[in-house]
């Protein structure tokens, strides 16, 4: 494991942090739209619950291994209300300390040297890094022009060796979304090849213009092969709380539970009860958060389009996924934006080799600051497009 860890290249976000810190050290004022870390407040009802729970005696003990009963109940209720999905909480869900850890642990619990994990060609970094840490091989599945995965590009040999297949819709960083029929196609493929289908649904509630994000668990029979991860981080402004869950196929969840029991002691009780409050009150909490992101999305898109850089406002997530001007490579573009207008963006290469030539803008500033960021991008990019 240590040799494998040493062989993995440095995390691109660390390099971006170094550039950001260096600019600030010389007095540069930055508009940071790089990292996708929510800037809005934790909902008041969740803060009240955390304050109340923090004073309760049971919090001093170890947490439940699988999930606190209140969290189980809240998750089951949320999935039923939001997606019409029914689960058995005792066997078909597990509390997680954030979905990133859950994704990594599920891969590590299922994949071994010689195995394959099927990963979208542009991907959240943990998909590939956890695969490499397991000693398995990440096979990068290309996208079709409309953002769907090109399952035809997966060879029979790769499919035979595959233990996990990851889908991420709405996508980070691509913002792509798919229909329930498309999710059914992935379920069919995973079933045919006896693969655990992992759906990373981190942006389940961040959708606009009447679009409602579907869950893979809505596909009839999906629980035979699929698990899905949900998190409080993005939809509820709770990234620092680390509250999430996985639901679906009970065998995959039991294996994940067995792995986690050997290396930890479950998710924090405080985080679980905060998450329970969030999921119980989702219908009240989510709409104003989505409304704010919609204002930001529209402000940035309008500013870019008015400046002559045509962009399409995404119908989900908190990102824009844009082309780097032809005169720049990824890091030269990032450096030019930091050195000039002081705008921090994430280079596309952070999300895999297929992301080169792209960059991500996160809607983690208010509308006025996003207009300033757009002006800075337009100013630097005008000479390179």
PDB file of C-alpha atoms in Angstrom, residues 16 52 71 81 88 108 116 119 127 134-135 149 188 200-201 212 214 232 237-238 245 261 265 275 289 342 366 369 380:
ATOM      1  CA  UNK A  16      -3.835  24.928  -6.774  1.00  0.00           C
ATOM      2  CA  UNK A  52     -29.105  20.837  21.349  1.00  0.00           C
ATOM      3  CA  UNK A  71     -30.691   9.040  10.818  1.00  0.00           C
ATOM      4  CA  UNK A  81     -40.731  11.517  -0.369  1.00  0.00           C
ATOM      5  CA  UNK A  88     -35.044  -1.343   4.603  1.00  0.00           C
ATOM      6  CA  UNK A 108     -11.370  -0.651  -1.382  1.00  0.00           C
ATOM      7  CA  UNK A 116     -11.030  -3.197 -12.894  1.00  0.00           C
ATOM      8  CA  UNK A 119     -14.639   5.284 -14.142  1.00  0.00           C
ATOM      9  CA  UNK A 127     -12.774   7.492  -8.164  1.00  0.00           C
ATOM     10  CA  UNK A 134      -6.752  -0.874  -3.988  1.00  0.00           C
ATOM     11  CA  UNK A 135      -4.172  -2.060  -6.526  1.00  0.00           C
ATOM     12  CA  UNK A 149     -21.276   6.984 -21.015  1.00  0.00           C
ATOM     13  CA  UNK A 188     -28.815  -3.342 -17.273  1.00  0.00           C
ATOM     14  CA  UNK A 200     -22.552   9.321  -6.865  1.00  0.00           C
ATOM     15  CA  UNK A 201     -25.530  11.661  -6.399  1.00  0.00           C
ATOM     16  CA  UNK A 212     -35.760  17.086 -11.032  1.00  0.00           C
ATOM     17  CA  UNK A 214     -33.569  11.127 -10.751  1.00  0.00           C
ATOM     18  CA  UNK A 232     -25.530  16.929   2.969  1.00  0.00           C
ATOM     19  CA  UNK A 237     -24.432  23.830   2.818  1.00  0.00           C
ATOM     20  CA  UNK A 238     -22.982  21.269   5.258  1.00  0.00           C
ATOM     21  CA  UNK A 245     -25.278   7.969   3.438  1.00  0.00           C
ATOM     22  CA  UNK A 261     -15.712  -1.723  10.998  1.00  0.00           C
ATOM     23  CA  UNK A 265     -16.056   3.409  14.397  1.00  0.00           C
ATOM     24  CA  UNK A 275     -27.978  15.121   8.753  1.00  0.00           C
ATOM     25  CA  UNK A 289     -30.377  27.399  -1.472  1.00  0.00           C
ATOM     26  CA  UNK A 342      -6.980  37.508  -9.401  1.00  0.00           C
ATOM     27  CA  UNK A 366     -22.285  36.051  -4.739  1.00  0.00           C
ATOM     28  CA  UNK A 369     -18.427  38.753  -7.410  1.00  0.00           C
ATOM     29  CA  UNK A 380      -7.552  37.595 -20.048  1.00  0.00           C
TER      30      UNK A 380
END
